[in-house]
CSV table of C-alpha atoms in Angstrom, one decimal:
chain,number,residue,atom,x,y,z
A,1,MET,CA,-13.3,-46.4,8.6
A,2,SER,CA,-14.4,-44.1,11.4
A,3,SER,CA,-17.0,-41.5,10.8
A,4,SER,CA,-14.7,-38.8,12.1
A,5,SER,CA,-12.2,-39.3,9.3
A,6,SER,CA,-14.6,-38.2,6.5
A,7,ILE,CA,-18.2,-38.3,5.6
A,8,ASP,CA,-17.6,-40.4,2.5
A,9,ASP,CA,-15.2,-40.9,-0.4
A,10,ALA,CA,-16.6,-37.9,-2.2
A,11,GLU,CA,-15.2,-35.6,0.4
A,12,LYS,CA,-11.6,-36.5,-0.5
A,13,GLY,CA,-11.5,-34.4,-3.7
A,14,THR,CA,-11.6,-35.3,-7.3
A,15,GLY,CA,-7.9,-36.1,-8.0
A,16,GLU,CA,-8.6,-39.9,-8.3
A,17,LYS,CA,-11.4,-40.5,-10.7
A,18,ILE,CA,-13.1,-43.5,-12.2
A,19,SER,CA,-14.8,-43.1,-15.6
A,20,PHE,CA,-18.3,-44.6,-16.1
A,21,PRO,CA,-20.8,-44.1,-18.8
A,22,ILE,CA,-22.9,-41.0,-18.3
A,23,SER,CA,-26.1,-40.8,-20.3
A,24,VAL,CA,-27.0,-37.4,-21.7
A,25,THR,CA,-30.6,-37.5,-23.0
A,26,ILE,CA,-31.3,-34.6,-25.4
A,27,PRO,CA,-34.7,-33.9,-27.0
A,28,PRO,CA,-35.0,-33.4,-30.8
A,29,ALA,CA,-35.0,-29.7,-30.6
A,30,ALA,CA,-31.6,-29.7,-29.0
A,31,LEU,CA,-30.2,-32.1,-31.6
A,32,GLU,CA,-31.3,-29.8,-34.3
A,33,LYS,CA,-28.9,-27.4,-32.5
A,34,ARG,CA,-30.2,-24.5,-30.7
A,35,SER,CA,-32.5,-22.8,-33.1
A,36,SER,CA,-34.4,-19.8,-31.7
A,37,SER,CA,-37.4,-22.1,-31.1
A,38,HIS,CA,-35.4,-24.4,-28.8
A,39,SER,CA,-37.2,-25.1,-25.5
A,40,ARG,CA,-34.9,-25.0,-22.5
A,41,GLU,CA,-37.4,-26.8,-20.3
A,42,ASP,CA,-37.2,-30.1,-22.4
A,43,THR,CA,-33.5,-30.6,-21.8
A,44,LYS,CA,-32.8,-33.5,-19.5
A,45,VAL,CA,-29.5,-34.8,-18.1
A,46,TYR,CA,-29.3,-38.1,-16.3
A,47,ALA,CA,-26.5,-40.0,-14.6
A,48,ARG,CA,-28.2,-43.3,-13.6
A,49,ASN,CA,-27.1,-46.1,-11.3
A,50,ALA,CA,-28.3,-48.7,-13.8
A,51,PRO,CA,-27.1,-48.7,-17.5
A,52,PRO,CA,-29.3,-46.2,-19.3
A,53,GLN,CA,-31.9,-47.2,-21.8
A,54,ARG,CA,-30.9,-46.1,-25.2
A,55,SER,CA,-33.1,-44.0,-27.4
A,56,ARG,CA,-32.6,-42.5,-30.8
A,57,PHE,CA,-32.0,-39.1,-29.0
A,58,SER,CA,-29.5,-40.5,-26.5
A,59,LYS,CA,-25.8,-39.9,-26.7
A,60,ALA,CA,-23.9,-42.0,-24.2
A,61,LEU,CA,-20.4,-43.3,-23.8
A,62,PRO,CA,-20.1,-47.0,-24.8
A,63,ASP,CA,-20.8,-49.5,-22.1
A,64,ILE,CA,-17.5,-50.7,-20.9
A,65,PRO,CA,-16.5,-52.9,-18.0
A,66,LYS,CA,-15.9,-51.1,-14.7
A,67,PRO,CA,-12.2,-50.4,-14.5
A,68,ALA,CA,-10.1,-50.5,-11.4
A,69,PRO,CA,-9.5,-47.2,-9.6
A,70,LYS,CA,-6.7,-45.4,-11.2
A,71,ALA,CA,-5.1,-42.1,-10.1
A,72,VAL,CA,-5.4,-39.4,-12.8
A,73,LYS,CA,-3.2,-36.5,-12.1
A,74,HIS,CA,-4.0,-33.2,-13.9
A,75,ASN,CA,-1.4,-30.4,-13.8
A,76,THR,CA,-3.1,-27.0,-13.9
A,77,SER,CA,-1.1,-24.2,-15.4
A,78,ARG,CA,0.5,-21.7,-13.1
A,79,TRP,CA,-1.5,-18.9,-14.7
A,80,ILE,CA,-4.8,-20.6,-13.9
A,81,ARG,CA,-3.7,-21.2,-10.3
A,82,PHE,CA,-2.5,-17.5,-10.0
A,83,GLN,CA,-5.9,-16.2,-11.3
A,84,LEU,CA,-7.7,-18.3,-8.7
A,85,TRP,CA,-5.3,-17.3,-6.0
A,86,PHE,CA,-5.4,-13.5,-6.8
A,87,ASN,CA,-9.2,-13.5,-6.6
A,88,THR,CA,-11.5,-10.6,-5.8
A,89,TYR,CA,-10.8,-11.0,-2.1
A,90,ARG,CA,-7.1,-10.4,-2.5
A,91,LYS,CA,-7.8,-7.6,-5.0
A,92,PHE,CA,-10.0,-5.8,-2.5
A,93,PHE,CA,-7.4,-6.4,0.3
A,94,THR,CA,-4.6,-5.1,-1.9
A,95,PHE,CA,-6.5,-2.0,-3.0
A,96,VAL,CA,-7.5,-1.0,0.6
A,97,MET,CA,-4.1,-1.6,2.0
A,98,THR,CA,-2.4,0.3,-0.8
A,99,ILE,CA,-4.6,3.4,-0.3
A,100,ASN,CA,-4.0,3.3,3.5
A,101,MET,CA,-0.3,2.7,3.2
A,102,ILE,CA,0.0,5.7,0.9
A,103,GLY,CA,-1.7,7.8,3.6
A,104,VAL,CA,0.6,6.4,6.3
A,105,VAL,CA,3.7,7.3,4.3
A,106,LEU,CA,2.4,10.8,3.5
A,107,ALA,CA,1.5,11.3,7.2
A,108,ALA,CA,4.9,10.0,8.4
A,109,THR,CA,6.8,12.3,6.1
A,110,ASN,CA,4.5,15.2,7.2
A,111,THR,CA,3.4,15.7,3.6
A,112,TRP,CA,-0.2,15.4,4.5
A,113,SER,CA,-1.3,17.0,7.8
A,114,TYR,CA,-4.8,15.6,8.1
A,115,PRO,CA,-3.8,12.1,9.1
A,116,ARG,CA,-1.6,13.4,11.8
A,117,GLN,CA,-4.3,15.6,13.2
A,118,TYR,CA,-7.2,13.1,12.9
A,119,THR,CA,-5.4,9.8,13.2
A,120,SER,CA,-8.2,8.5,15.5
A,121,ALA,CA,-10.8,9.0,12.8
A,122,LEU,CA,-8.7,6.9,10.4
A,123,VAL,CA,-8.4,4.2,13.0
A,124,LEU,CA,-12.1,4.0,13.8
A,125,GLY,CA,-13.2,4.6,10.2
A,126,ASN,CA,-11.3,1.6,9.0
A,127,LEU,CA,-12.4,-0.6,11.9
A,128,GLN,CA,-16.0,0.5,11.4
A,129,THR,CA,-15.9,-0.4,7.7
A,130,ALA,CA,-14.3,-3.8,8.6
A,131,ILE,CA,-17.2,-4.6,11.0
A,132,LEU,CA,-19.8,-3.3,8.5
A,133,MET,CA,-18.5,-5.8,5.9
A,134,ARG,CA,-19.3,-8.7,8.3
A,135,ASN,CA,-22.6,-7.4,9.5
A,136,GLU,CA,-25.5,-9.7,8.6
A,137,LEU,CA,-28.0,-6.9,8.1
A,138,PHE,CA,-25.8,-5.0,5.8
A,139,GLY,CA,-24.9,-8.1,3.8
A,140,ARG,CA,-28.5,-9.1,3.4
A,141,PHE,CA,-29.3,-5.6,2.2
A,142,LEU,CA,-26.6,-5.8,-0.5
A,143,TYR,CA,-27.7,-9.3,-1.7
A,144,LEU,CA,-31.3,-8.1,-1.8
A,145,PHE,CA,-30.5,-5.0,-3.7
A,146,VAL,CA,-28.4,-6.9,-6.3
A,147,ASN,CA,-30.8,-9.8,-6.7
A,148,THR,CA,-33.8,-7.4,-7.1
A,149,CYS,CA,-32.3,-4.9,-9.5
A,150,PHE,CA,-30.0,-7.0,-11.7
A,151,ALA,CA,-31.4,-10.5,-11.9
A,152,LYS,CA,-31.4,-12.2,-15.4
A,153,TRP,CA,-31.7,-9.1,-17.6
A,154,THR,CA,-28.2,-7.6,-17.2
A,155,PRO,CA,-25.2,-8.8,-19.1
A,156,LEU,CA,-23.8,-12.1,-17.8
A,157,LYS,CA,-20.3,-10.6,-17.1
A,158,PHE,CA,-21.9,-7.9,-14.9
A,159,ARG,CA,-23.9,-10.5,-12.9
A,160,LEU,CA,-20.8,-12.6,-12.5
A,161,MET,CA,-18.9,-9.5,-11.3
A,162,CYS,CA,-21.7,-8.8,-8.7
A,163,THR,CA,-21.5,-12.4,-7.4
A,164,SER,CA,-17.7,-12.2,-7.1
A,165,VAL,CA,-17.9,-8.8,-5.3
A,166,LEU,CA,-20.5,-10.1,-2.8
A,167,GLN,CA,-18.6,-13.3,-2.2
A,168,HIS,CA,-15.4,-11.5,-1.4
A,169,LEU,CA,-16.5,-8.6,0.7
A,170,GLY,CA,-14.2,-10.2,3.3
A,171,GLY,CA,-11.2,-8.7,1.4
A,172,ILE,CA,-12.5,-5.2,2.3
A,173,HIS,CA,-13.0,-6.4,5.9
A,174,SER,CA,-9.5,-7.8,6.2
A,175,GLY,CA,-7.9,-4.8,4.5
A,176,CYS,CA,-9.7,-2.2,6.7
A,177,ALA,CA,-9.1,-4.1,9.9
A,178,THR,CA,-5.4,-4.4,9.2
A,179,SER,CA,-5.2,-0.8,8.1
A,180,GLY,CA,-7.0,0.3,11.2
A,181,PHE,CA,-4.4,-1.5,13.3
A,182,ILE,CA,-1.5,0.1,11.4
A,183,TRP,CA,-3.1,3.6,11.9
A,184,LEU,CA,-3.5,2.8,15.6
A,185,ILE,CA,0.2,2.0,15.8
A,186,PHE,CA,1.0,5.2,14.0
A,187,LYS,CA,-1.2,7.2,16.5
A,188,VAL,CA,0.6,5.6,19.5
A,189,VAL,CA,4.0,6.4,18.0
A,190,LEU,CA,2.9,10.1,17.6
A,191,ILE,CA,1.7,10.1,21.2
A,192,PHE,CA,5.1,8.7,22.5
A,193,LYS,CA,7.0,11.3,20.4
A,194,ASN,CA,5.0,13.9,22.2
A,195,HIS,CA,4.9,12.1,25.5
A,196,LYS,CA,5.6,15.2,27.6
A,197,ASN,CA,2.3,16.7,26.3
A,198,ASN,CA,0.2,13.6,27.1
A,199,HIS,CA,-1.1,12.1,30.3
A,200,ASP,CA,0.4,8.8,31.4
A,201,SER,CA,-2.9,7.1,31.2
A,202,VAL,CA,-3.2,7.8,27.5
A,203,LEU,CA,0.3,6.3,26.9
A,204,ILE,CA,-0.6,3.2,28.9
A,205,MET,CA,-3.9,2.7,27.2
A,206,GLY,CA,-2.2,3.0,23.8
A,207,VAL,CA,0.2,0.2,24.6
A,208,ILE,CA,-2.5,-2.0,26.1
A,209,THR,CA,-4.8,-1.4,23.1
A,210,ASN,CA,-2.1,-2.4,20.6
A,211,LEU,CA,-1.5,-5.6,22.4
A,212,LEU,CA,-5.1,-6.5,22.5
A,213,VAL,CA,-5.7,-5.6,18.8
A,214,ALA,CA,-2.7,-7.7,17.9
A,215,PHE,CA,-4.7,-10.7,19.2
A,216,SER,CA,-8.0,-9.5,17.6
A,217,ILE,CA,-8.3,-6.9,14.9
A,218,LEU,CA,-12.0,-6.8,15.7
A,219,SER,CA,-11.4,-5.7,19.2
A,220,ALA,CA,-13.9,-3.2,20.6
A,221,PHE,CA,-11.2,-1.6,22.7
A,222,PRO,CA,-9.7,0.9,20.3
A,223,TRP,CA,-12.6,3.3,20.5
A,224,ILE,CA,-11.9,3.6,24.3
A,225,PHE,CA,-8.3,4.6,23.6
A,226,VAL,CA,-9.0,7.1,20.9
A,227,VAL,CA,-11.9,8.8,22.7
A,228,LEU,CA,-9.7,9.0,25.8
A,229,GLY,CA,-6.9,10.6,23.7
A,230,ASP,CA,-9.2,13.1,22.2
A,231,SER,CA,-10.6,14.1,25.6
A,232,TYR,CA,-7.2,15.2,26.8
A,233,ASP,CA,-6.5,18.9,26.2
A,234,LEU,CA,-2.8,19.3,25.1
A,235,THR,CA,-2.9,23.0,25.8
A,236,THR,CA,-4.0,23.0,29.4
A,237,HIS,CA,-2.8,19.4,30.1
A,238,THR,CA,-6.2,18.6,31.6
A,239,TRP,CA,-9.1,16.2,30.8
A,240,ASN,CA,-12.0,17.6,28.9
A,241,PRO,CA,-14.7,15.0,29.3
A,242,ASP,CA,-17.5,17.4,28.3
A,243,GLY,CA,-20.2,15.6,26.4
A,244,ILE,CA,-20.7,18.3,23.8
A,245,HIS,CA,-17.0,18.3,23.0
A,246,ILE,CA,-17.0,14.5,22.6
A,247,VAL,CA,-20.1,14.4,20.4
A,248,ARG,CA,-18.6,17.0,18.1
A,249,GLN,CA,-15.6,14.7,17.4
A,250,GLN,CA,-16.0,12.5,14.2
A,251,ASP,CA,-14.2,9.7,16.2
A,252,PHE,CA,-17.3,9.5,18.5
A,253,TRP,CA,-19.6,8.8,15.6
A,254,PHE,CA,-17.3,6.2,14.1
A,255,ALA,CA,-17.2,4.5,17.6
A,256,MET,CA,-21.0,4.8,17.8
A,257,GLY,CA,-21.4,3.2,14.4
A,258,MET,CA,-19.0,0.3,15.3
A,259,SER,CA,-21.0,-0.4,18.5
A,260,ILE,CA,-24.3,-0.4,16.6
A,261,PHE,CA,-23.0,-2.8,13.9
A,262,ILE,CA,-21.7,-5.2,16.5
A,263,ILE,CA,-24.8,-5.1,18.7
A,264,ILE,CA,-27.4,-5.6,15.9
A,265,PRO,CA,-26.8,-9.3,15.2
A,266,TRP,CA,-26.8,-10.1,18.9
A,267,LEU,CA,-30.2,-8.5,19.3
A,268,THR,CA,-31.7,-11.2,17.1
A,269,ILE,CA,-30.4,-14.2,19.1
A,270,ARG,CA,-33.2,-16.6,20.2
A,271,GLU,CA,-33.5,-20.0,21.7
A,272,VAL,CA,-35.6,-22.0,19.3
A,273,LYS,CA,-37.0,-25.5,19.2
A,274,VAL,CA,-35.2,-28.1,17.1
A,275,ASP,CA,-36.0,-31.7,16.0
A,276,VAL,CA,-32.9,-33.9,15.6
A,277,GLU,CA,-33.0,-36.6,13.0
A,278,MET,CA,-30.1,-39.1,12.8
A,279,PRO,CA,-30.5,-41.1,9.6
A,280,SER,CA,-26.9,-42.6,10.0
A,281,PRO,CA,-23.9,-42.3,12.3
A,282,LYS,CA,-22.3,-39.9,9.9
A,283,VAL,CA,-25.0,-37.3,9.5
A,284,VAL,CA,-27.4,-35.3,11.7
A,285,VAL,CA,-30.3,-33.4,10.2
A,286,LEU,CA,-31.7,-30.5,12.3
A,287,ARG,CA,-35.2,-29.3,11.6
A,288,PHE,CA,-36.3,-25.8,12.6
A,289,GLU,CA,-39.6,-24.0,12.2
A,290,ARG,CA,-40.4,-21.5,9.4
A,291,GLY,CA,-39.2,-21.6,5.8
A,292,MET,CA,-36.2,-19.7,4.4
A,293,GLN,CA,-35.1,-18.3,1.1
A,294,GLN,CA,-32.3,-20.1,-0.8
A,295,GLY,CA,-28.7,-19.4,-0.2
A,296,LEU,CA,-28.7,-18.5,3.5
A,297,LEU,CA,-26.6,-19.9,6.3
A,298,ALA,CA,-27.4,-20.3,9.9
A,299,ARG,CA,-25.3,-20.0,13.0
A,300,ILE,CA,-26.2,-22.3,15.9
A,301,SER,CA,-24.9,-22.9,19.4
A,302,ARG,CA,-25.8,-24.6,22.6
A,303,SER,CA,-24.9,-21.4,24.4
A,304,SER,CA,-26.3,-18.0,23.9
A,305,ILE,CA,-22.8,-16.5,23.6
A,306,MET,CA,-20.1,-19.0,22.9
A,307,GLU,CA,-19.1,-21.3,20.0
A,308,TYR,CA,-21.4,-20.6,17.1
A,309,HIS,CA,-21.2,-22.9,14.1
A,310,ALA,CA,-22.3,-22.1,10.5
A,311,PHE,CA,-24.3,-24.5,8.3
A,312,GLY,CA,-26.0,-24.1,5.0
A,313,ILE,CA,-29.8,-24.0,5.1
A,314,ILE,CA,-32.1,-26.2,3.0
A,315,SER,CA,-35.6,-25.1,2.6
A,316,GLU,CA,-38.4,-25.3,0.0
A,317,GLY,CA,-38.9,-21.5,0.2
A,318,THR,CA,-40.2,-18.8,2.5
A,319,GLN,CA,-43.7,-20.3,2.2
A,320,ALA,CA,-42.5,-23.6,3.7
A,321,LYS,CA,-43.2,-24.5,7.4
A,322,GLU,CA,-39.6,-25.8,8.1
A,323,HIS,CA,-36.0,-25.5,7.1
A,324,TYR,CA,-33.1,-27.9,7.7
A,325,LEU,CA,-29.4,-28.0,8.4
A,326,ILE,CA,-27.3,-31.0,7.4
A,327,CYS,CA,-24.4,-31.5,9.9
A,328,GLY,CA,-21.6,-34.0,9.2
A,329,VAL,CA,-20.5,-35.7,12.4
A,330,GLN,CA,-16.8,-34.7,12.3
A,331,GLY,CA,-16.1,-32.5,15.3
A,332,ASP,CA,-16.9,-32.1,19.0
A,333,PHE,CA,-20.0,-29.9,18.4
A,334,THR,CA,-21.6,-32.2,15.8
A,335,ARG,CA,-20.7,-35.3,17.7
A,336,ALA,CA,-22.4,-33.9,20.8
A,337,LEU,CA,-25.6,-33.6,18.7
A,338,VAL,CA,-25.6,-37.4,18.3
A,339,ASP,CA,-24.5,-38.2,21.9
A,340,ASN,CA,-26.8,-35.7,23.5
A,341,PRO,CA,-29.5,-34.6,21.1
A,342,PRO,CA,-30.8,-31.1,22.0
A,343,THR,CA,-34.5,-30.0,22.1
A,344,HIS,CA,-33.5,-26.4,21.7
A,345,LEU,CA,-30.6,-24.5,20.2
A,346,TRP,CA,-29.5,-20.8,20.2
A,347,THR,CA,-29.5,-19.2,16.8
A,348,ARG,CA,-29.4,-15.7,15.2
A,349,GLN,CA,-32.7,-15.0,13.6
A,350,MET,CA,-30.9,-12.7,11.2
A,351,LYS,CA,-29.3,-15.3,8.8
A,352,PHE,CA,-26.3,-14.3,6.7
A,353,ALA,CA,-26.2,-14.8,2.9
A,354,GLY,CA,-23.8,-17.1,1.1
A,355,VAL,CA,-22.6,-16.8,-2.4
A,356,SER,CA,-25.3,-19.2,-3.7
A,357,ASN,CA,-27.9,-16.6,-2.6
A,358,THR,CA,-27.0,-14.9,-5.9
A,359,SER,CA,-28.4,-17.9,-7.9
A,360,ALA,CA,-31.5,-15.7,-8.4
A,361,LEU,CA,-29.3,-13.6,-10.7
A,362,TYR,CA,-29.0,-16.3,-13.3
A,363,LYS,CA,-31.4,-17.9,-15.8
A,364,ARG,CA,-29.9,-21.4,-15.2
A,365,GLY,CA,-27.2,-22.6,-12.9
A,366,ILE,CA,-25.6,-25.8,-11.6
A,367,ARG,CA,-24.9,-26.7,-8.0
A,368,VAL,CA,-22.2,-29.3,-7.4
A,369,CYS,CA,-22.2,-30.8,-3.9
A,370,THR,CA,-20.2,-33.5,-2.2
A,371,GLY,CA,-21.2,-35.2,1.0
A,372,THR,CA,-23.0,-32.9,3.5
A,373,GLY,CA,-22.4,-29.8,1.4
A,374,LEU,CA,-26.0,-29.8,0.1
A,375,GLY,CA,-27.4,-26.6,1.5
A,376,ALA,CA,-29.1,-24.1,-0.8
A,377,ALA,CA,-29.3,-26.6,-3.7
A,378,LEU,CA,-33.0,-26.6,-4.5
A,379,SER,CA,-33.0,-23.6,-6.9
A,380,THR,CA,-30.6,-24.9,-9.5
A,381,TYR,CA,-29.6,-28.1,-11.3
A,382,LEU,CA,-28.0,-30.4,-8.7
A,383,ILE,CA,-25.0,-32.7,-9.1
A,384,TRP,CA,-24.7,-34.5,-5.7
A,385,ILE,CA,-21.8,-36.8,-5.2
A,386,GLY,CA,-22.0,-38.9,-2.1
A,387,SER,CA,-22.0,-42.4,-0.6
A,388,ASP,CA,-25.4,-44.2,-0.5
A,389,GLN,CA,-27.3,-40.9,-0.2
A,390,GLU,CA,-30.7,-42.3,0.5
A,391,LYS,CA,-29.4,-44.3,3.5
A,392,THR,CA,-26.8,-41.8,4.8
A,393,PHE,CA,-29.0,-38.7,4.7
A,394,GLY,CA,-32.4,-40.3,5.3
A,395,PRO,CA,-35.9,-39.9,3.8
A,396,THR,CA,-36.3,-36.2,4.8
A,397,ILE,CA,-33.5,-34.8,2.7
A,398,SER,CA,-34.0,-37.3,-0.2
A,399,GLY,CA,-37.7,-36.3,-0.2
A,400,LEU,CA,-36.8,-32.6,-0.4
A,401,ILE,CA,-34.6,-33.3,-3.5
A,402,HIS,CA,-37.0,-35.6,-5.3
A,403,ASN,CA,-40.1,-33.5,-4.6
A,404,ASN,CA,-38.5,-30.2,-5.6
A,405,LEU,CA,-36.1,-31.1,-8.4
A,406,GLY,CA,-37.4,-34.1,-10.3
A,407,PRO,CA,-35.3,-36.4,-12.5
A,408,ASP,CA,-34.6,-33.7,-15.1
A,409,ARG,CA,-32.8,-31.4,-12.7
A,410,VAL,CA,-30.6,-33.7,-10.6
A,411,THR,CA,-27.7,-36.1,-11.1
A,412,LEU,CA,-27.0,-38.3,-8.0
A,413,TRP,CA,-23.7,-40.1,-8.0
A,414,ASP,CA,-23.5,-42.9,-5.5
A,415,SER,CA,-19.8,-43.5,-5.0
A,416,ARG,CA,-20.4,-46.7,-3.1
A,417,LYS,CA,-22.5,-48.4,-5.7
A,418,ARG,CA,-20.4,-47.1,-8.6
A,419,GLY,CA,-17.1,-48.1,-6.9
A,420,GLY,CA,-15.6,-44.6,-6.8
A,421,ARG,CA,-15.9,-40.9,-7.6
A,422,PRO,CA,-16.7,-39.7,-11.1
A,423,ASP,CA,-14.7,-37.7,-13.6
A,424,ILE,CA,-16.3,-34.7,-12.1
A,425,MET,CA,-15.1,-32.2,-14.7
A,426,LYS,CA,-16.4,-34.3,-17.5
A,427,LEU,CA,-19.8,-34.5,-15.8
A,428,ILE,CA,-19.8,-30.7,-15.1
A,429,LYS,CA,-18.9,-29.9,-18.7
A,430,GLU,CA,-21.6,-32.1,-20.2
A,431,VAL,CA,-24.3,-30.8,-17.8
A,432,TYR,CA,-23.2,-27.2,-18.3
A,433,THR,CA,-23.4,-27.6,-22.1
A,434,VAL,CA,-26.7,-29.5,-22.3
A,435,TRP,CA,-28.4,-27.6,-19.5
A,436,GLU,CA,-27.2,-24.3,-21.1
A,437,ALA,CA,-26.2,-23.0,-17.6
A,438,GLU,CA,-24.7,-19.6,-16.9
A,439,VAL,CA,-22.8,-20.4,-13.7
A,440,VAL,CA,-21.7,-23.3,-11.4
A,441,PHE,CA,-21.8,-23.2,-7.6
A,442,ILE,CA,-19.5,-25.6,-5.8
A,443,THR,CA,-19.7,-26.9,-2.3
A,444,SER,CA,-17.1,-29.4,-1.3
A,445,ASN,CA,-14.1,-29.7,1.0
A,446,TYR,CA,-10.9,-27.6,0.4
A,447,GLN,CA,-9.4,-30.1,-2.0
A,448,GLY,CA,-12.6,-30.7,-3.9
A,449,ASN,CA,-13.2,-26.9,-4.2
A,450,LYS,CA,-9.7,-26.3,-5.5
A,451,GLU,CA,-9.7,-29.1,-8.1
A,452,MET,CA,-13.2,-28.2,-9.5
A,453,MET,CA,-12.4,-24.4,-9.5
A,454,GLU,CA,-9.2,-25.1,-11.4
A,455,GLY,CA,-11.0,-27.3,-13.9
A,456,CYS,CA,-13.9,-24.8,-14.5
A,457,LYS,CA,-11.4,-22.0,-14.9
A,458,GLU,CA,-9.5,-24.0,-17.5
A,459,ALA,CA,-12.7,-24.9,-19.3
A,460,GLY,CA,-13.9,-21.3,-19.3
A,461,ILE,CA,-16.9,-22.1,-17.1
A,462,PRO,CA,-17.9,-19.4,-14.6
A,463,ALA,CA,-17.8,-21.0,-11.1
A,464,PHE,CA,-17.9,-20.0,-7.5
A,465,HIS,CA,-17.4,-22.0,-4.3
A,466,GLU,CA,-18.8,-21.7,-0.9
A,467,ASP,CA,-16.3,-20.5,1.7
A,468,PHE,CA,-17.8,-19.8,5.1
A,469,ASN,CA,-14.6,-18.1,6.2
A,470,ASN,CA,-14.2,-15.8,3.3
A,471,GLY,CA,-17.4,-13.8,3.5
């Protein structure tokens, strides 16, 4: 099998499962069931490659011969699938679009005069909010505020809600961007209805802007059009480019805010030294200077402007001297890292936060990773499903895991030695129960994320999955 097809069998999802004995070692305090004096730190969960040694405190499935791979198909109810589909992202999107569409209808029927008079402000206000939701600095501020103020002491439901909101800010981004485009169309329609009172350049710019925004909602061109439109005096049919007049328009300040939010991340771009480690043909490990907090993602590129790619960061903490990115060799960019290893790469020093950055909110959590999806896993209990991890990912990554987690906080499932993938939901349920976790973070491919999220939802286990495109 070529390395470009997949990293390993674990990346194919969890639909086909093989059941093996899983040893769950529980101390006496836990077997006496959860008295108030129960010590959480004594709980240990193991999934070993060799048959586990039995003890009087060990509960394990009976040792059975390894069965042949057998497809196990589980049908999730439509209600569960709908709840996962209509997540916070789509709720945000629906809410923002509904509010804006009500405004468009009221403006179109001339019931509400403000949108007709200040349409440009609604265009730029929506687009500014859309850009703000994707701004690294604003995102880091929100994560810092939530993690600092609400960690561990607030009710679990509230902390889960905070995580869900932070993960799905992209719903506000998409809703505002789409609404801004619709308001822009509305403004152009108004201008064409009153075309005799508008300069031809305003009409032309309106059409061009709509075409450009149709290709990219994040286009920076709308502010040019709306400022041009507001600089044209309908009474005298002359331009009024007076600076004081423009500064007094709310549109100008929305445009200014958009420009600042766009520029800030680009001001942090630096070319930095990188060491490339290739433990196997399937994986590249990039090592950068300085430590990082858990749950951040880095954008890297060979160019200062073009083709940035996001990867999860692994680090022992801000006090460490280095941090790492694990890159699966699957595309042109990562394959080029093998064929032509760089000594320097461009990156944004302002890293953006992923959903697992909220792991600080919880007393105990579980991180389920498959293949190269290992970033930000050193602060929780780790379940790592992969193929010959020691050989595939090399001593650097294996050392980070063993040095920081220890045997009581990690379950490594080698799909090559065990002959297939585990019954992942059974494993998650057992670890979740014994470890007394509050949340599960999942990093896999699309199919793996989908199946594990459905299983956790069905089992009533709070779970979130990394989605770099759904920020």
